[in-house]
PDB file of C-alpha atoms in Angstrom:
ATOM      1  CA  MET O   1       0.000   0.000   0.000  1.00  0.00           C
ATOM      2  CA  TRP O   2       1.197   3.516  -0.805  1.00  0.00           C
ATOM      3  CA  GLN O   3       2.421   5.563   2.134  1.00  0.00           C
ATOM      4  CA  LEU O   4       3.111   9.277   2.503  1.00  0.00           C
ATOM      5  CA  PRO O   5       6.748  10.357   2.531  1.00  0.00           C
ATOM      6  CA  ASN O   6       8.259  10.446   6.011  1.00  0.00           C
ATOM      7  CA  TYR O   7       8.453  14.250   6.249  1.00  0.00           C
ATOM      8  CA  VAL O   8       4.879  14.824   5.022  1.00  0.00           C
ATOM      9  CA  GLN O   9       3.535  12.248   7.471  1.00  0.00           C
ATOM     10  CA  TYR O  10       5.595  13.867  10.254  1.00  0.00           C
ATOM     11  CA  ARG O  11       4.219  17.346   9.505  1.00  0.00           C
ATOM     12  CA  LEU O  12       0.610  16.087   9.356  1.00  0.00           C
ATOM     13  CA  GLU O  13       0.939  14.289  12.687  1.00  0.00           C
ATOM     14  CA  LEU O  14       2.551  17.371  14.271  1.00  0.00           C
ATOM     15  CA  GLN O  15      -0.340  19.507  12.998  1.00  0.00           C
ATOM     16  CA  LYS O  16      -2.849  17.135  14.624  1.00  0.00           C
ATOM     17  CA  GLN O  17      -0.916  17.257  17.888  1.00  0.00           C
ATOM     18  CA  SER O  18      -0.621  21.041  17.731  1.00  0.00           C
ATOM     19  CA  LYS O  19      -4.345  21.406  17.109  1.00  0.00           C
ATOM     20  CA  ALA O  20      -5.106  19.164  20.090  1.00  0.00           C
ATOM     21  CA  GLN O  21      -2.686  21.210  22.226  1.00  0.00           C
ATOM     22  CA  LYS O  22      -4.400  24.467  21.230  1.00  0.00           C
ATOM     23  CA  GLU O  23      -7.810  23.000  22.061  1.00  0.00           C
ATOM     24  CA  LEU O  24      -6.526  21.899  25.456  1.00  0.00           C
ATOM     25  CA  ASP O  25      -4.960  25.308  26.107  1.00  0.00           C
ATOM     26  CA  LYS O  26      -8.371  26.925  25.565  1.00  0.00           C
ATOM     27  CA  LYS O  27      -9.723  24.746  28.408  1.00  0.00           C
ATOM     28  CA  ARG O  28      -6.937  25.647  30.841  1.00  0.00           C
ATOM     29  CA  PRO O  29      -8.439  26.086  34.309  1.00  0.00           C
ATOM     30  CA  ALA O  30      -7.879  29.269  36.250  1.00  0.00           C
ATOM     31  CA  GLU O  31      -5.046  29.295  38.774  1.00  0.00           C
ATOM     32  CA  SER O  32      -7.152  29.017  41.891  1.00  0.00           C
ATOM     33  CA  ARG O  33      -7.494  26.907  44.989  1.00  0.00           C
ATOM     34  CA  GLN O  34     -10.845  25.622  43.753  1.00  0.00           C
ATOM     35  CA  SER O  35      -9.376  24.234  40.495  1.00  0.00           C
ATOM     36  CA  HIS O  36      -6.664  22.442  42.483  1.00  0.00           C
ATOM     37  CA  GLU O  37      -9.077  21.038  45.062  1.00  0.00           C
ATOM     38  CA  SER O  38     -11.607  19.893  42.460  1.00  0.00           C
ATOM     39  CA  GLY O  39      -8.905  18.044  40.521  1.00  0.00           C
ATOM     40  CA  GLU O  40      -9.494  20.145  37.434  1.00  0.00           C
ATOM     41  CA  GLN O  41      -5.885  21.379  37.401  1.00  0.00           C
ATOM     42  CA  GLN O  42      -4.472  17.873  37.847  1.00  0.00           C
ATOM     43  CA  TYR O  43      -6.660  16.574  34.993  1.00  0.00           C
ATOM     44  CA  TYR O  44      -5.445  19.407  32.759  1.00  0.00           C
ATOM     45  CA  ASP O  45      -1.812  18.700  33.679  1.00  0.00           C
ATOM     46  CA  MET O  46      -2.281  14.997  32.914  1.00  0.00           C
ATOM     47  CA  GLN O  47      -3.759  15.752  29.489  1.00  0.00           C
ATOM     48  CA  ASP O  48      -0.975  18.257  28.803  1.00  0.00           C
ATOM     49  CA  GLU O  49       1.639  15.603  29.657  1.00  0.00           C
ATOM     50  CA  GLU O  50      -0.057  13.103  27.337  1.00  0.00           C
ATOM     51  CA  LEU O  51       0.066  15.608  24.468  1.00  0.00           C
ATOM     52  CA  TYR O  52       3.735  16.266  25.186  1.00  0.00           C
ATOM     53  CA  GLU O  53       4.458  12.527  25.073  1.00  0.00           C
ATOM     54  CA  TRP O  54       2.463  12.210  21.839  1.00  0.00           C
ATOM     55  CA  LYS O  55       4.599  14.967  20.276  1.00  0.00           C
ATOM     56  CA  ARG O  56       7.802  13.261  21.409  1.00  0.00           C
ATOM     57  CA  LEU O  57       6.629   9.908  20.019  1.00  0.00           C
ATOM     58  CA  ILE O  58       5.926  11.586  16.657  1.00  0.00           C
ATOM     59  CA  GLN O  59       9.399  13.146  16.633  1.00  0.00           C
ATOM     60  CA  THR O  60      11.053   9.882  17.637  1.00  0.00           C
ATOM     61  CA  ARG O  61       9.275   7.942  14.870  1.00  0.00           C
ATOM     62  CA  TYR O  62      10.266  10.591  12.293  1.00  0.00           C
ATOM     63  CA  TYR O  63      13.939  10.606  13.259  1.00  0.00           C
ATOM     64  CA  ARG O  64      14.030   6.809  13.514  1.00  0.00           C
ATOM     65  CA  ASN O  65      12.690   6.514   9.953  1.00  0.00           C
ATOM     66  CA  LYS O  66      15.115   9.164   8.718  1.00  0.00           C
ATOM     67  CA  ALA O  67      18.061   7.495  10.481  1.00  0.00           C
ATOM     68  CA  ASP O  68      17.066   4.094   9.079  1.00  0.00           C
ATOM     69  CA  GLY O  69      16.992   5.543   5.560  1.00  0.00           C
ATOM     70  CA  LEU O  70      20.507   6.921   5.992  1.00  0.00           C
ATOM     71  CA  LEU O  71      21.784   3.828   7.831  1.00  0.00           C
ATOM     72  CA  VAL O  72      22.541   5.928  10.920  1.00  0.00           C
ATOM     73  CA  PRO O  73      22.297   3.990  14.205  1.00  0.00           C
ATOM     74  CA  MET O  74      19.855   5.219  16.820  1.00  0.00           C
ATOM     75  CA  PRO O  75      21.031   5.443  20.434  1.00  0.00           C
ATOM     76  CA  GLY O  76      20.435   2.273  22.427  1.00  0.00           C
ATOM     77  CA  TYR O  77      17.653   2.122  25.009  1.00  0.00           C
ATOM     78  CA  GLU O  78      20.231   1.378  27.691  1.00  0.00           C
ATOM     79  CA  GLU O  79      22.151   4.614  27.044  1.00  0.00           C
ATOM     80  CA  GLU O  80      21.474   6.931  29.952  1.00  0.00           C
ATOM     81  CA  GLY O  81      19.423  10.046  29.302  1.00  0.00           C
ATOM     82  CA  MET O  82      18.544   9.207  25.707  1.00  0.00           C
ATOM     83  CA  TYR O  83      14.986   7.907  26.163  1.00  0.00           C
ATOM     84  CA  GLU O  84      11.998   8.295  28.424  1.00  0.00           C
ATOM     85  CA  GLN O  85       9.171   5.842  28.643  1.00  0.00           C
ATOM     86  CA  VAL O  86       5.407   6.390  28.579  1.00  0.00           C
ATOM     87  CA  GLU O  87       3.838   5.246  31.829  1.00  0.00           C
ATOM     88  CA  TRP O  88       2.164   1.834  31.934  1.00  0.00           C
ATOM     89  CA  ASP O  89      -1.300   3.154  32.799  1.00  0.00           C
ATOM     90  CA  ARG O  90      -1.358   5.442  29.736  1.00  0.00           C
ATOM     91  CA  ASP O  91      -0.174   2.916  27.155  1.00  0.00           C
ATOM     92  CA  SER O  92       0.235  -0.809  27.741  1.00  0.00           C
ATOM     93  CA  LYS O  93       3.060  -0.977  25.178  1.00  0.00           C
ATOM     94  CA  GLN O  94       5.099   1.581  27.159  1.00  0.00           C
ATOM     95  CA  PRO O  95       6.732   3.126  24.084  1.00  0.00           C
ATOM     96  CA  ARG O  96       9.962   5.044  24.511  1.00  0.00           C
ATOM     97  CA  TYR O  97      10.624   8.470  23.098  1.00  0.00           C
ATOM     98  CA  LEU O  98      13.819  10.445  22.669  1.00  0.00           C
ATOM     99  CA  THR O  99      14.695  13.075  25.258  1.00  0.00           C
ATOM    100  CA  ASP O 100      16.176  16.441  24.293  1.00  0.00           C
ATOM    101  CA  LYS O 101      19.639  14.906  24.636  1.00  0.00           C
ATOM    102  CA  GLY O 102      18.640  11.942  22.463  1.00  0.00           C
ATOM    103  CA  LEU O 103      17.160  14.214  19.791  1.00  0.00           C
ATOM    104  CA  ARG O 104      20.376  16.271  19.675  1.00  0.00           C
ATOM    105  CA  VAL O 105      22.485  13.124  19.260  1.00  0.00           C
ATOM    106  CA  VAL O 106      20.291  11.702  16.492  1.00  0.00           C
ATOM    107  CA  ARG O 107      19.970  15.004  14.601  1.00  0.00           C
ATOM    108  CA  SER O 108      23.727  15.491  14.772  1.00  0.00           C
ATOM    109  CA  ALA O 109      24.390  11.987  13.443  1.00  0.00           C
ATOM    110  CA  ILE O 110      21.872  12.513  10.621  1.00  0.00           C
ATOM    111  CA  ARG O 111      23.426  15.883   9.690  1.00  0.00           C
ATOM    112  CA  ASP O 112      26.908  14.339   9.645  1.00  0.00           C
ATOM    113  CA  GLU O 113      25.773  11.540   7.342  1.00  0.00           C
ATOM    114  CA  GLN O 114      23.968  13.948   5.014  1.00  0.00           C
ATOM    115  CA  LYS O 115      27.055  16.172   4.891  1.00  0.00           C
ATOM    116  CA  HIS O 116      29.243  13.173   4.082  1.00  0.00           C
ATOM    117  CA  ARG O 117      26.921  12.144   1.255  1.00  0.00           C
ATOM    118  CA  ARG O 118      26.797  15.693  -0.168  1.00  0.00           C
ATOM    119  CA  GLU O 119      30.586  15.902  -0.092  1.00  0.00           C
ATOM    120  CA  ALA O 120      30.885  12.585  -1.939  1.00  0.00           C
ATOM    121  CA  VAL O 121      28.443  13.723  -4.622  1.00  0.00           C
ATOM    122  CA  GLY O 122      30.229  17.076  -4.868  1.00  0.00           C
ATOM    123  CA  TYR O 123      33.562  15.314  -5.345  1.00  0.00           C
ATOM    124  CA  TRP O 124      32.302  13.200  -8.243  1.00  0.00           C
ATOM    125  CA  PHE O 125      30.372  16.123  -9.716  1.00  0.00           C
ATOM    126  CA  GLY O 126      33.567  18.193  -9.759  1.00  0.00           C
ATOM    127  CA  ILE O 127      35.452  15.417 -11.543  1.00  0.00           C
ATOM    128  CA  ALA O 128      32.667  15.011 -14.115  1.00  0.00           C
ATOM    129  CA  VAL O 129      32.488  18.752 -14.823  1.00  0.00           C
ATOM    130  CA  GLY O 130      36.282  18.871 -15.144  1.00  0.00           C
ATOM    131  CA  LEU O 131      36.283  16.000 -17.647  1.00  0.00           C
ATOM    132  CA  ILE O 132      33.495  17.566 -19.679  1.00  0.00           C
ATOM    133  CA  GLY O 133      35.371  20.873 -19.717  1.00  0.00           C
ATOM    134  CA  ALA O 134      38.592  19.148 -20.821  1.00  0.00           C
ATOM    135  CA  MET O 135      36.814  17.262 -23.611  1.00  0.00           C
ATOM    136  CA  THR O 136      35.095  20.464 -24.767  1.00  0.00           C
ATOM    137  CA  GLY O 137      38.464  22.208 -24.849  1.00  0.00           C
ATOM    138  CA  LEU O 138      39.999  19.383 -26.878  1.00  0.00           C
ATOM    139  CA  VAL O 139      37.142  19.393 -29.384  1.00  0.00           C
ATOM    140  CA  ALA O 140      37.427  23.181 -29.741  1.00  0.00           C
ATOM    141  CA  ALA O 141      41.217  22.940 -30.217  1.00  0.00           C
ATOM    142  CA  PHE O 142      40.938  20.394 -33.038  1.00  0.00           C
ATOM    143  CA  LYS O 143      38.352  22.370 -35.019  1.00  0.00           C
TER     144      LYS O 143
END
């Protein structure tokens, strides 16, 4: 089955999450003793945390797909400070998402690989242009 490109899918999912975050922000309870005692503030905070985790899961999936396409290894789950885990009562699968530190590491590795690939293409492109220029010069010299 046909699937959207990774970046397009990423942007669409982020838009959905952003829209849900804006809707939740409109329902933010007032900072008062009553909202804390009634549990309204705690419920809002819980929903806000779930939306934050959803955003991080979207980002992690996007960078994992991008890293896989470039053959860049993702940090291991056992590496300290790279991942956080969704609590058991929110999701029975307990998915892990990259922390800020993990995102920096992955983005840096992806940028390095992309730079390496651009440099390799640039090297061969320079050789090809040089050869074409030399052949053009030879043809012009013999005419």
